[in-house]
Tab-separated table of C-alpha atoms and ligand atoms in Angstrom:
chain	number	residue	atom	x	y	z
A	1	MET	CA	1.626	9.996	24.010
A	2	THR	CA	-0.369	7.809	21.727
A	3	ASP	CA	0.744	4.789	20.093
A	4	PRO	CA	2.897	5.773	16.554
A	5	ILE	CA	0.871	5.060	13.563
A	6	ILE	CA	4.112	4.342	11.650
A	7	LYS	CA	7.045	2.778	13.424
A	8	PHE	CA	10.253	1.862	11.955
A	9	ASP	CA	12.398	-0.510	14.331
A	10	LYS	CA	15.966	-0.854	13.449
A	11	VAL	CA	15.224	-0.882	9.754
A	12	VAL	CA	17.692	-1.849	7.238
A	13	LYS	CA	17.317	-1.629	3.476
A	14	ARG	CA	20.625	-2.735	1.312
A	15	PHE	CA	20.583	-2.690	-2.300
A	16	ASP	CA	23.461	-5.657	-3.128
A	17	THR	CA	26.111	-4.297	-0.880
A	18	PHE	CA	24.906	-0.836	-0.596
A	19	THR	CA	23.257	0.064	2.615
A	20	VAL	CA	20.443	2.792	1.984
A	21	ILE	CA	18.614	2.458	5.246
A	22	ASN	CA	20.749	1.855	8.132
A	23	GLU	CA	19.016	0.674	11.109
A	24	LEU	CA	16.743	3.385	10.977
A	25	ASP	CA	14.401	4.085	14.196
A	26	PHE	CA	11.543	6.420	12.929
A	27	GLU	CA	8.073	7.193	14.347
A	28	VAL	CA	4.873	9.254	13.115
A	29	GLN	CA	2.084	9.782	15.524
A	30	PRO	CA	-1.638	9.400	14.323
A	31	GLY	CA	-2.542	12.874	12.669
A	32	GLU	CA	1.047	14.183	12.659
A	33	LYS	CA	2.270	16.139	9.473
A	34	VAL	CA	5.935	14.931	9.058
A	35	THR	CA	8.559	16.313	6.563
A	36	ILE	CA	11.838	14.412	5.744
A	37	ILE	CA	14.284	16.657	4.147
A	38	GLY	CA	18.216	15.899	3.312
A	39	PRO	CA	20.702	15.299	0.530
A	40	SER	CA	20.000	13.362	-2.726
A	41	GLY	CA	20.504	9.665	-1.933
A	42	SER	CA	19.940	9.716	1.841
A	43	GLY	CA	17.242	7.316	1.718
A	44	LYS	CA	14.132	9.360	1.905
A	45	SER	CA	12.121	8.170	-0.969
A	46	THR	CA	13.061	4.531	0.069
A	47	VAL	CA	11.447	5.251	3.346
A	48	LEU	CA	8.251	5.889	1.606
A	49	ARG	CA	8.652	3.281	-0.846
A	50	ILE	CA	9.170	0.755	1.961
A	51	LEU	CA	5.713	1.925	3.461
A	52	MET	CA	3.840	1.833	0.276
A	53	THR	CA	5.203	-1.930	-0.162
A	54	LEU	CA	7.020	-1.241	-3.242
A	55	GLU	CA	10.561	-1.879	-1.558
A	56	PRO	CA	10.999	-5.011	0.916
A	57	ILE	CA	13.212	-4.395	3.742
A	58	SER	CA	16.409	-6.191	4.458
A	59	GLY	CA	16.149	-6.407	8.588
A	60	GLY	CA	14.419	-4.686	11.419
A	61	VAL	CA	10.373	-4.591	11.663
A	62	VAL	CA	8.192	-1.823	10.399
A	63	TYR	CA	5.024	-1.206	12.184
A	64	VAL	CA	1.731	0.633	10.756
A	65	ASP	CA	-1.229	1.044	12.287
A	66	GLY	CA	-0.418	-1.175	15.221
A	67	ASP	CA	0.404	-4.282	12.772
A	68	THR	CA	3.374	-5.434	11.345
A	69	LEU	CA	3.895	-4.450	7.478
A	70	TRP	CA	6.355	-6.558	6.099
A	71	HIS	CA	5.630	-9.356	8.607
A	72	GLU	CA	2.929	-11.536	9.993
A	73	LYS	CA	2.426	-13.658	13.000
A	74	SER	CA	2.940	-17.458	12.749
A	75	GLY	CA	1.034	-19.916	14.781
A	76	ASP	CA	3.335	-19.617	17.354
A	77	GLY	CA	3.622	-15.860	17.940
A	78	SER	CA	6.925	-15.461	16.070
A	79	LEU	CA	7.198	-13.078	12.943
A	80	LYS	CA	7.358	-14.751	9.352
A	81	PRO	CA	7.663	-12.798	6.195
A	82	ALA	CA	4.158	-11.289	5.123
A	83	GLY	CA	2.209	-13.029	2.251
A	84	GLU	CA	0.618	-11.130	-0.589
A	85	SER	CA	-2.873	-10.690	1.228
A	86	HIS	CA	-1.320	-9.402	4.519
A	87	LEU	CA	0.760	-6.688	2.168
A	88	ARG	CA	-2.241	-5.873	0.212
A	89	ARG	CA	-4.524	-5.362	3.552
A	90	MET	CA	-1.673	-3.150	4.912
A	91	ARG	CA	-1.349	-1.165	1.698
A	92	GLU	CA	-4.675	-0.145	2.071
A	93	LYS	CA	-4.024	2.236	4.789
A	94	MET	CA	-1.710	4.289	2.872
A	95	GLY	CA	-2.248	6.445	-0.175
A	96	MET	CA	0.786	7.676	-2.202
A	97	VAL	CA	1.245	10.469	-4.361
A	98	PHE	CA	4.434	10.027	-6.811
A	99	GLN	CA	6.726	12.711	-8.640
A	100	GLN	CA	5.461	11.467	-11.903
A	101	PHE	CA	1.754	11.445	-11.063
A	102	ASN	CA	1.505	7.993	-12.243
A	103	LEU	CA	-2.189	8.159	-13.395
A	104	PHE	CA	-3.815	5.694	-15.616
A	105	PRO	CA	-3.315	7.708	-19.086
A	106	HIS	CA	-6.224	5.483	-21.134
A	107	MET	CA	-9.022	6.416	-17.973
A	108	THR	CA	-10.804	9.721	-17.477
A	109	VAL	CA	-10.144	11.527	-14.679
A	110	ARG	CA	-13.067	10.434	-12.978
A	111	ARG	CA	-12.293	6.954	-14.020
A	112	ASN	CA	-8.740	7.210	-12.312
A	113	LEU	CA	-10.702	7.899	-9.149
A	114	THR	CA	-13.611	5.434	-9.132
A	115	GLU	CA	-11.296	2.400	-10.363
A	116	ALA	CA	-9.548	1.243	-7.158
A	117	PRO	CA	-12.577	2.068	-4.975
A	118	THR	CA	-14.774	-0.240	-7.221
A	119	GLN	CA	-12.283	-2.971	-7.960
A	120	VAL	CA	-10.274	-2.907	-4.950
A	121	LEU	CA	-12.796	-1.888	-1.867
A	122	GLY	CA	-15.829	-3.223	-3.806
A	123	VAL	CA	-17.646	0.371	-3.235
A	124	SER	CA	-20.475	0.563	-5.629
A	125	LYS	CA	-20.202	2.517	-8.877
A	126	ALA	CA	-22.646	5.364	-7.677
A	127	GLU	CA	-20.875	5.630	-4.313
A	128	ALA	CA	-17.509	6.029	-5.949
A	129	LYS	CA	-18.674	8.438	-8.714
A	130	GLU	CA	-20.111	10.409	-5.794
A	131	ARG	CA	-16.750	10.310	-3.788
A	132	ALA	CA	-14.487	11.140	-6.826
A	133	ASP	CA	-16.882	14.408	-7.576
A	134	ASP	CA	-16.469	15.681	-4.077
A	135	LEU	CA	-12.413	15.027	-4.475
A	136	LEU	CA	-12.518	16.582	-7.674
A	137	GLU	CA	-14.303	19.550	-6.143
A	138	MET	CA	-11.866	19.655	-3.264
A	139	VAL	CA	-9.077	19.808	-5.727
A	140	GLY	CA	-10.748	22.337	-7.974
A	141	LEU	CA	-11.155	19.868	-10.966
A	142	THR	CA	-14.677	19.414	-11.367
A	143	ASP	CA	-14.869	20.792	-14.897
A	144	GLN	CA	-12.057	18.489	-16.056
A	145	ALA	CA	-13.709	15.088	-14.786
A	146	ASP	CA	-14.287	13.776	-18.292
A	147	LYS	CA	-10.958	14.467	-19.802
A	148	TYR	CA	-8.181	12.089	-20.155
A	149	PRO	CA	-4.518	12.828	-18.244
A	150	HIS	CA	-2.787	13.963	-21.238
A	151	GLN	CA	-5.188	16.900	-21.766
A	152	LEU	CA	-4.066	18.255	-18.326
A	153	SER	CA	-1.359	20.478	-17.033
A	154	GLY	CA	1.086	18.763	-14.903
A	155	GLY	CA	-0.382	20.921	-11.672
A	156	GLN	CA	-3.778	19.791	-12.786
A	157	GLN	CA	-2.570	15.802	-13.293
A	158	GLN	CA	-0.934	16.123	-9.974
A	159	ARG	CA	-4.069	17.340	-8.070
A	160	VAL	CA	-6.014	14.532	-9.759
A	161	GLY	CA	-3.652	12.160	-8.369
A	162	ILE	CA	-3.947	13.595	-4.622
A	163	ALA	CA	-7.518	13.142	-5.205
A	164	ARG	CA	-6.765	9.282	-6.700
A	165	ALA	CA	-4.932	8.680	-3.279
A	166	LEU	CA	-7.521	10.154	-1.072
A	167	ALA	CA	-10.738	8.083	-3.082
A	168	MET	CA	-9.322	4.830	-1.122
A	169	ARG	CA	-9.711	6.612	1.884
A	170	PRO	CA	-6.360	5.875	3.395
A	171	LYS	CA	-5.509	6.709	7.101
A	172	ILE	CA	-1.798	7.959	6.105
A	173	MET	CA	-0.853	9.796	2.731
A	174	LEU	CA	2.445	9.731	1.338
A	175	PHE	CA	3.902	12.554	-0.710
A	176	ASP	CA	6.898	11.752	-2.554
A	177	GLU	CA	8.399	15.181	-3.980
A	178	PRO	CA	4.769	15.941	-5.316
A	179	THR	CA	6.104	19.412	-7.021
A	180	SER	CA	9.408	18.333	-8.379
A	181	ALA	CA	8.179	17.539	-11.928
A	182	LEU	CA	6.481	20.712	-12.184
A	183	ASP	CA	7.122	23.701	-14.003
A	184	PRO	CA	7.669	26.477	-11.325
A	185	GLU	CA	4.210	28.310	-12.073
A	186	LEU	CA	2.504	25.112	-11.303
A	187	VAL	CA	3.920	24.277	-8.175
A	188	GLY	CA	1.917	26.610	-5.926
A	189	GLU	CA	-1.577	25.215	-7.165
A	190	VAL	CA	-0.352	21.565	-5.648
A	191	LEU	CA	1.066	22.880	-2.528
A	192	GLY	CA	-2.325	24.981	-2.063
A	193	VAL	CA	-3.917	21.498	-2.065
A	194	ILE	CA	-1.669	19.590	0.013
A	195	ARG	CA	-1.712	22.529	2.620
A	196	ARG	CA	-5.421	22.614	2.722
A	197	LEU	CA	-5.625	18.843	3.220
A	198	ALA	CA	-2.934	19.369	6.300
A	199	GLU	CA	-5.052	22.002	7.832
A	200	GLU	CA	-8.681	20.625	7.558
A	201	HIS	CA	-7.906	16.734	8.098
A	202	ASP	CA	-6.561	14.756	10.807
A	203	LEU	CA	-5.055	12.560	8.245
A	204	THR	CA	-1.376	11.331	8.973
A	205	MET	CA	1.100	12.533	6.376
A	206	LEU	CA	4.636	12.083	5.737
A	207	LEU	CA	6.187	14.222	2.963
A	208	VAL	CA	9.485	14.016	1.184
A	209	THR	CA	10.236	17.551	-0.264
A	210	HIS	CA	12.665	19.994	-1.393
A	211	GLU	CA	10.226	22.829	-0.852
A	212	MET	CA	11.609	23.880	2.360
A	213	ASN	CA	9.382	27.228	2.902
A	214	PHE	CA	6.286	24.871	2.299
A	215	ALA	CA	7.879	22.537	4.856
A	216	ARG	CA	8.155	25.051	7.185
A	217	GLN	CA	4.484	25.879	6.997
A	218	ILE	CA	2.729	23.020	7.118
A	219	SER	CA	4.794	20.365	9.459
A	220	ASP	CA	4.776	19.680	12.968
A	221	ARG	CA	8.188	17.938	12.580
A	222	VAL	CA	10.942	17.775	10.261
A	223	CYS	CA	13.387	15.120	10.096
A	224	PHE	CA	16.993	15.566	8.623
A	225	PHE	CA	18.025	12.491	6.763
A	226	ASP	CA	21.685	11.568	6.232
A	227	GLN	CA	22.819	8.518	5.200
A	228	GLY	CA	19.598	6.111	5.790
A	229	ARG	CA	19.256	7.503	9.251
A	230	VAL	CA	17.702	10.637	11.067
A	231	LEU	CA	20.261	12.663	12.004
A	232	GLU	CA	18.001	15.569	13.337
A	233	GLN	CA	14.520	16.116	13.810
A	234	ASP	CA	12.546	18.979	15.696
A	235	LYS	CA	9.701	21.443	15.033
A	236	PRO	CA	10.438	23.189	11.817
A	237	GLU	CA	10.720	26.903	13.766
A	238	VAL	CA	13.623	25.294	15.413
A	239	LEU	CA	14.978	23.030	12.880
A	240	PHE	CA	15.093	25.634	10.277
A	241	THR	CA	16.647	28.414	13.013
A	242	ASP	CA	18.848	26.666	14.863
A	243	PRO	CA	19.809	23.261	13.846
A	244	LYS	CA	22.123	21.200	15.931
A	245	GLU	CA	24.112	19.307	13.516
A	246	GLU	CA	26.796	20.583	11.470
A	247	ARG	CA	25.503	18.510	8.464
A	248	THR	CA	21.892	20.016	8.902
A	249	ARG	CA	23.631	23.390	8.702
A	250	GLU	CA	25.318	22.754	5.902
A	251	PHE	CA	22.420	21.325	3.729
A	252	LEU	CA	20.080	24.166	4.919
A	253	LYS	CA	22.432	26.979	3.951
A	254	ALA	CA	22.957	25.090	0.278
A	255	VAL	CA	19.185	24.503	-0.219
A	256	LEU	CA	18.272	27.770	0.956
A	257	GLU	CA	20.666	29.776	-0.693
A	258	ASP	CA	19.641	28.199	-3.897
A	259	ASN	CA	16.181	29.302	-3.557
B	301	LIG	N1	16.354	-0.131	-6.993
B	301	LIG	C1	17.395	0.355	-6.574
B	301	LIG	N2	18.632	-0.437	-6.825
B	301	LIG	C2	20.101	0.117	-6.463
B	301	LIG	N3	19.902	1.324	-5.760
B	301	LIG	C3	18.864	2.152	-5.430
B	301	LIG	C4	17.560	1.498	-5.778
B	301	LIG	N4	16.623	2.413	-5.595
B	301	LIG	C5	17.581	3.195	-4.926
B	301	LIG	N5	18.530	2.956	-5.054
B	301	LIG	C6	19.764	3.991	-4.330
B	301	LIG	O1	19.562	4.366	-2.746
B	301	LIG	C7	19.841	5.403	-2.541
B	301	LIG	C8	18.566	6.021	-1.891
B	301	LIG	O2	17.612	6.324	-2.765
B	301	LIG	P1	16.660	7.343	-2.305
B	301	LIG	O3	15.657	7.611	-3.665
B	301	LIG	O4	15.821	6.687	-1.268
B	301	LIG	O5	17.149	8.647	-1.881
B	301	LIG	P2	16.312	10.041	-1.811
B	301	LIG	O6	16.740	10.780	-0.401
B	301	LIG	O7	14.879	10.057	-2.016
B	301	LIG	O8	17.299	10.682	-3.019
B	301	LIG	P3	16.656	12.169	-4.021
B	301	LIG	O9	16.369	13.280	-3.221
B	301	LIG	O10	17.815	12.107	-4.921
B	301	LIG	O11	15.401	11.433	-4.517
B	301	LIG	C9	20.340	6.489	-3.804
B	301	LIG	O12	21.575	6.047	-3.938
B	301	LIG	C10	19.943	5.260	-4.829
B	301	LIG	O13	20.791	5.308	-5.989
């Protein structure tokens, strides 16, 4: 087995006295597609936000791509809280797709894709444009490149969100309920893009979703979260048909009846 590209080692996250992530041990292998499912409030989104450096941890250590995320080594080899430049360097390894798209509203679709590569990575304008146009073709939005986000449907905006994250050439893609803000008829086009990404690329993907059928189709592994821990995890064909834990069974029964 190779070294994990993501590793949570006894990670704790508290908001005041409320413990959201509770001594979490969790690993993802390079290229693995992992889905996190679980009840509302179980800490699923918080795991992604910790990885994207949007939410600091209260305890434990997170490793990404062989380096500590929220810590850096001091001169004597001990770990100290990471400074801004370490966090920035680590953040560049990851791209995140948010529920609410989070596009830059005052920029065209193409500019949404070229802005960070030119400003953050120092990619030339010509190369960034070429990369943007390739990605827009991949998500089927070549003809929307000069429009502004508000001129697009939610499904199109989310496809731009995916392309924008990919424009930074991340090693890891994080998806936080990418279809939950969409009208039902627009969900399929976004899941189609994610499915294609999963099938055609060796990107590591970590997804939080309520789309159980989708999770079943694309995941190498599904993790059931409960109270800030992984209660149970397995290949989708096992977890969805023969869960071991009562809590997992109850959850799946409730969500699958809803669908
Ligand atoms: N900034 C914050 N301050 C205080 N509490 C927070 C904050 N962010 C999240 N929480 C709480 O932490 C818990 C876990 O939140 P999180 O968003 O990770 O859950 P989730 O499993 O993704 O849930 P959902 O499926 O509803 O999105 C929730 O109870 C939430 O209210």
